[in-house]
PDB file of C-alpha atoms in Angstrom:
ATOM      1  CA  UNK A   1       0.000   0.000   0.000  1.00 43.00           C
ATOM      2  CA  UNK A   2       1.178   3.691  -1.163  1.00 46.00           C
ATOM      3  CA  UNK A   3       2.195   6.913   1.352  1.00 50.00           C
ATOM      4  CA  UNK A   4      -1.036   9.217   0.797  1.00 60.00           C
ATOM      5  CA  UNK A   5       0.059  12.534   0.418  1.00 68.00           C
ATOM      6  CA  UNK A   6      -0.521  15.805  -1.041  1.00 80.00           C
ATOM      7  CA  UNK A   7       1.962  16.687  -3.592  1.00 83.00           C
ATOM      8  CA  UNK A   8       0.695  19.835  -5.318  1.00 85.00           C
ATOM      9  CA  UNK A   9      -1.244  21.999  -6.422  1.00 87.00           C
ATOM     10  CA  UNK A  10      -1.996  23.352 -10.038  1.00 88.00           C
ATOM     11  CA  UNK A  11      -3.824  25.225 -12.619  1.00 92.00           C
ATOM     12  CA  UNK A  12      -5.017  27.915 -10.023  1.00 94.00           C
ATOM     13  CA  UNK A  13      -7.477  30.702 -11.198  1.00 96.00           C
ATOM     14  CA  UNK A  14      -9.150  33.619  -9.380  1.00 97.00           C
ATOM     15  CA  UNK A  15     -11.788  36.179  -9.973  1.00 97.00           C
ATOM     16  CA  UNK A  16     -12.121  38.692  -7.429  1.00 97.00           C
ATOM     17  CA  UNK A  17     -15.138  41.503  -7.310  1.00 97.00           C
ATOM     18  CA  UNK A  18     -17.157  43.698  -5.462  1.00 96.00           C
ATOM     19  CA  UNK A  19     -20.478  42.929  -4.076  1.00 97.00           C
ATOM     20  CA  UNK A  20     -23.715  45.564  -4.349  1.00 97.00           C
ATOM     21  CA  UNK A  21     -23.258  45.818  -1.010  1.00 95.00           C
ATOM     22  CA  UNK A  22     -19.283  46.483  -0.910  1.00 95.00           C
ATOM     23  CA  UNK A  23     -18.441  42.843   0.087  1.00 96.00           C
ATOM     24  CA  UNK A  24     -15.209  41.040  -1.818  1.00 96.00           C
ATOM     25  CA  UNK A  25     -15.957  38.135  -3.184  1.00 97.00           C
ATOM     26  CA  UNK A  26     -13.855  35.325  -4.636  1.00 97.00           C
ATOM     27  CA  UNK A  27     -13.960  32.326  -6.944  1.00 98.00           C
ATOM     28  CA  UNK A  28     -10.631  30.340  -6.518  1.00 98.00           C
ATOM     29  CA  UNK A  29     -10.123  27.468  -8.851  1.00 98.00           C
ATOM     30  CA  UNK A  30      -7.470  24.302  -8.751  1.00 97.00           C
ATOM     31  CA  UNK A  31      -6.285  20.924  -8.975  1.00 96.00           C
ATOM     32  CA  UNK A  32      -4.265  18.894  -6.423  1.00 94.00           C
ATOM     33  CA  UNK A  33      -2.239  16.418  -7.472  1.00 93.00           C
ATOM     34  CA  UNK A  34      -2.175  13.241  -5.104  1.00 91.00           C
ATOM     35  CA  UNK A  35       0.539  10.583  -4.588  1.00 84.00           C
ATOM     36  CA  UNK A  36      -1.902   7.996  -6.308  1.00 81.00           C
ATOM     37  CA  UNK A  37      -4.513   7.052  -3.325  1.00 85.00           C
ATOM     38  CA  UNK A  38      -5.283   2.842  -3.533  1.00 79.00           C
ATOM     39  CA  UNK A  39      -7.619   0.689  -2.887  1.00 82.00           C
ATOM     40  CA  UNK A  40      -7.230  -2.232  -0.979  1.00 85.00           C
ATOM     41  CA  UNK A  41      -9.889  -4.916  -2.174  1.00 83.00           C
ATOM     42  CA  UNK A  42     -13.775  -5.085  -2.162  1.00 85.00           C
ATOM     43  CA  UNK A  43     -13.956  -2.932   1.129  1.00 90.00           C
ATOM     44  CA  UNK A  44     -14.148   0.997   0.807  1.00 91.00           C
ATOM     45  CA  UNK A  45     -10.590   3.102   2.096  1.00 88.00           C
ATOM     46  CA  UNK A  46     -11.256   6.193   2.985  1.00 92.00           C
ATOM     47  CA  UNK A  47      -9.011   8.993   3.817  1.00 90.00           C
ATOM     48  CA  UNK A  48      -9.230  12.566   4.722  1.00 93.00           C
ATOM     49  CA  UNK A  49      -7.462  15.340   2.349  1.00 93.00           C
ATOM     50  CA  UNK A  50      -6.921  18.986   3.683  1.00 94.00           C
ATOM     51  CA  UNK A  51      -5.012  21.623   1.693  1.00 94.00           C
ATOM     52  CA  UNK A  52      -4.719  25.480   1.596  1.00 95.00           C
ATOM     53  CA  UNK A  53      -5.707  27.495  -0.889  1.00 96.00           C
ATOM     54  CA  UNK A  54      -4.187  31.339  -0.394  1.00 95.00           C
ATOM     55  CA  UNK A  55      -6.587  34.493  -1.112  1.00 96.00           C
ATOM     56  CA  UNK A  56      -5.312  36.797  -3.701  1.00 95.00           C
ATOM     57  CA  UNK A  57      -4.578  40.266  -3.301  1.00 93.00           C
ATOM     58  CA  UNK A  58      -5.534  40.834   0.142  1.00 90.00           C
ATOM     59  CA  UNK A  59      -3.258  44.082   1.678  1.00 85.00           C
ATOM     60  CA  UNK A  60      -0.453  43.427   3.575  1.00 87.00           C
ATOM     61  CA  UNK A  61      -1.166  42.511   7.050  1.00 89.00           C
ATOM     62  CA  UNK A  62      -5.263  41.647   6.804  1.00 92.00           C
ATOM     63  CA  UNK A  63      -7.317  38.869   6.293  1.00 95.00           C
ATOM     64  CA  UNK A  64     -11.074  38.025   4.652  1.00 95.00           C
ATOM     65  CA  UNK A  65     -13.049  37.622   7.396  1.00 96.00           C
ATOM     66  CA  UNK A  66     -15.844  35.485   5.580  1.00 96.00           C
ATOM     67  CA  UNK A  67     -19.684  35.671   5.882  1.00 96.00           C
ATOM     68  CA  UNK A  68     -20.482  33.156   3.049  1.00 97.00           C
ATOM     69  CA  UNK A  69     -18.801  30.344   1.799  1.00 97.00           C
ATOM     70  CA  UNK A  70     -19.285  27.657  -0.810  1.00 97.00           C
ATOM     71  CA  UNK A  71     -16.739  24.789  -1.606  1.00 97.00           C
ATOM     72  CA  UNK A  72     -16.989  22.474  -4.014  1.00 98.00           C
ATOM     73  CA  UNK A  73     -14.104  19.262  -4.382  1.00 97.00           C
ATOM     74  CA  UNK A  74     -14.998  16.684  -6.883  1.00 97.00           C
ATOM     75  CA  UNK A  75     -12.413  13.880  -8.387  1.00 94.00           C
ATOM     76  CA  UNK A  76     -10.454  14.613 -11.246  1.00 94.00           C
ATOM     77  CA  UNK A  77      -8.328  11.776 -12.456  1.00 89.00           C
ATOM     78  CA  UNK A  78      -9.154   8.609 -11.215  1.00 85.00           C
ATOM     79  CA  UNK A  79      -7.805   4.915 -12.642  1.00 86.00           C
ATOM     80  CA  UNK A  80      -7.983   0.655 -12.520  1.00 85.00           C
ATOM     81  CA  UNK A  81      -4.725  -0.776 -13.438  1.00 86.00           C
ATOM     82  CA  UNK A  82      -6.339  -3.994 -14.439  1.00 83.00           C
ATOM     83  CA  UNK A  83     -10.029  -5.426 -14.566  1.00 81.00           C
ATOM     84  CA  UNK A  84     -12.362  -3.286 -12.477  1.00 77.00           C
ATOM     85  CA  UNK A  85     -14.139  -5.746 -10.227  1.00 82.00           C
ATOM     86  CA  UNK A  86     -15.185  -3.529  -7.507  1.00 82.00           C
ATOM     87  CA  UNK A  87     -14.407  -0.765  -8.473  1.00 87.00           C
ATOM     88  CA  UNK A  88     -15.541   2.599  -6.835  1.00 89.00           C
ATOM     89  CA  UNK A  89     -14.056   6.402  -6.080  1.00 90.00           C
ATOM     90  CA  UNK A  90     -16.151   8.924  -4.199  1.00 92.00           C
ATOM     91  CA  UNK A  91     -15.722  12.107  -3.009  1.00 95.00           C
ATOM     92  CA  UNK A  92     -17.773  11.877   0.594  1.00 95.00           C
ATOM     93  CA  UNK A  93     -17.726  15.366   1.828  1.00 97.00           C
ATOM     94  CA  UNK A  94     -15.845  18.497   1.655  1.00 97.00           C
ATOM     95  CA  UNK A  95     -15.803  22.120   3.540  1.00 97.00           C
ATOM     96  CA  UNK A  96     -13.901  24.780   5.104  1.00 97.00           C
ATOM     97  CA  UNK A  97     -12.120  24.358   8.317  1.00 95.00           C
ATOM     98  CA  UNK A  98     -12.840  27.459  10.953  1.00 94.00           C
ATOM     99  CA  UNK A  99     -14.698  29.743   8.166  1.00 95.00           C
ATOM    100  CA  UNK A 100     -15.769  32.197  11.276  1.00 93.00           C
ATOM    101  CA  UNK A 101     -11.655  32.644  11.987  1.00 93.00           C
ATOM    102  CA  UNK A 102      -9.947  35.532   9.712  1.00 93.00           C
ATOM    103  CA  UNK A 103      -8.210  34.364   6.276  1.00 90.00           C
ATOM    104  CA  UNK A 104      -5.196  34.666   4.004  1.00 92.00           C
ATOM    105  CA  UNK A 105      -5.083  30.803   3.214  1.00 94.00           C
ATOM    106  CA  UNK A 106      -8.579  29.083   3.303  1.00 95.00           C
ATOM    107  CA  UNK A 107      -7.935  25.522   4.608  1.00 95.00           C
ATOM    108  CA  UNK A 108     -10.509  23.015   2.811  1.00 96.00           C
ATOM    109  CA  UNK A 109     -11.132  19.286   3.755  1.00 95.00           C
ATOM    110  CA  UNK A 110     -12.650  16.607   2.087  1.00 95.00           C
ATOM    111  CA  UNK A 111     -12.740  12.745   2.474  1.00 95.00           C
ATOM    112  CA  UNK A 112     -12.489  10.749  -0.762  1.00 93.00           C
ATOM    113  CA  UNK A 113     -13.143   7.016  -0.919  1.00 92.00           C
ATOM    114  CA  UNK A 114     -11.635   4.067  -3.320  1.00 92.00           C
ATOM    115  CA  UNK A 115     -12.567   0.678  -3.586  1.00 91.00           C
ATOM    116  CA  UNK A 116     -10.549  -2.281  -5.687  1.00 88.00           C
ATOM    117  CA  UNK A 117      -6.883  -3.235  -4.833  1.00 86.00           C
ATOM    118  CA  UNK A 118      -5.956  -1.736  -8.115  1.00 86.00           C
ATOM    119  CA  UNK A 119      -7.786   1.465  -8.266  1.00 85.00           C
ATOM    120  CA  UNK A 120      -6.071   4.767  -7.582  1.00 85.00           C
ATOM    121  CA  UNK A 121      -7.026   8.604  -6.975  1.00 88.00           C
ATOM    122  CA  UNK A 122      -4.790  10.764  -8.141  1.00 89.00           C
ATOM    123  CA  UNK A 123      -6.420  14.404  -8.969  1.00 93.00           C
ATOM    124  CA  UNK A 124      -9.043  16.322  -7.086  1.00 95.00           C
ATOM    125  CA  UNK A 125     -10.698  19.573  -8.713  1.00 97.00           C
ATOM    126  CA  UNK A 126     -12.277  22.471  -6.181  1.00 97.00           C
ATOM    127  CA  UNK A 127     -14.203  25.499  -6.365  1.00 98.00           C
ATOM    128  CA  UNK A 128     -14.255  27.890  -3.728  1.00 97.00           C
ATOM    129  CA  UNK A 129     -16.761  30.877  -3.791  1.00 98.00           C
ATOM    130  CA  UNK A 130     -16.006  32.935  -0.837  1.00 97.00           C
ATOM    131  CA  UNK A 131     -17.617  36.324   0.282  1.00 97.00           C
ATOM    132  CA  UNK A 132     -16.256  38.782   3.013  1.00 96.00           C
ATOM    133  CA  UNK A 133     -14.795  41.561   4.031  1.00 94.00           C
ATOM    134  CA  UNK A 134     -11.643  42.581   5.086  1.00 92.00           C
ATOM    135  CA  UNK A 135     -10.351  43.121   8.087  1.00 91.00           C
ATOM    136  CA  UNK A 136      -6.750  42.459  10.671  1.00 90.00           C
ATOM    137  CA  UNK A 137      -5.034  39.185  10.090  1.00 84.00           C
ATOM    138  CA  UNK A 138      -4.890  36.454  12.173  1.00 73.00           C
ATOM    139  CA  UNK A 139      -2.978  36.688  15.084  1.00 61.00           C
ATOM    140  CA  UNK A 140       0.002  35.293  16.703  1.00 55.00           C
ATOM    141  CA  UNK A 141       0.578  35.282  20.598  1.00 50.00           C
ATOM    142  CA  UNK A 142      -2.246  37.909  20.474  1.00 48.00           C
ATOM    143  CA  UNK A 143      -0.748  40.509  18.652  1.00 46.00           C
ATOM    144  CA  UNK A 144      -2.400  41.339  15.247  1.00 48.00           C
ATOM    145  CA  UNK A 145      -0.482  40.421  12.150  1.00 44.00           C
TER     146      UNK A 145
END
């Protein structure tokens, strides 16, 4: 059985505006690249992924502090080296760890699934839509970054 871990992350985009009601908003875009996750048989593994995905353009020293959040994780390269007898890959449930705590790096979760001794997960796709407003970073010891 393989290491899990996260080895990257790629193809990031970002669109950034103002809200009606002067609220930034963001839609962050990406792929993370996996050491290949296996299966192990007829039995679902399951494993938790968390990774951080920075937020553009935000002044030195302050943070979104977010009052609506969306994400969205969904599998994006998936494979069976041989006959797929029980085969399966899910993506179980995803979100945003401590969304109510000021941000420079969101840090999103989700826990994928894969079933079949020979079938791997090795991309996952997200979509964050975030909305907020900014404000002092977090802070260390504190002291406001």
């Amino acid at each position: 059985m393989n290491e899990f871990v996260v080895q990257n992350q790629v193809s990031e985009h970002w669109l950034k505006s103002t809200t009606a009601d002067g609220l930034i908003s963001y839609t962050l875009t990406g792929v993370i690249i996996l050491t290949p996750f296996q299966g192990t048989g007829s039995d679902w593994r399951r494993q938790r992924v968390s990774f951080g995905v920075k937020i553009p353009e935000l002044p030195a020293g302050m943070a979104l502090h977010l009052r609506y959040w969306a994400p969205f994780v969904t599998l994006n390269s998936i494979s069976n080296d041989h006959q797929a007898v029980d085969a399966g890959w899910a993506v179980d449930t995803f979100g945003v760890d401590n969304p109510w705590q000021p941000q420079n790096e969101v840090s999103v979760f989700c826990d994928i699934a894969v079933r079949d001794v020979d079938g791997f997960v090795a991309r996952l796709g997200y979509v964050l839509h975030l909305v907020g407003e900014p404000g002092p970073g977090p802070s260390i010891s504190g002291v406001p970054s």
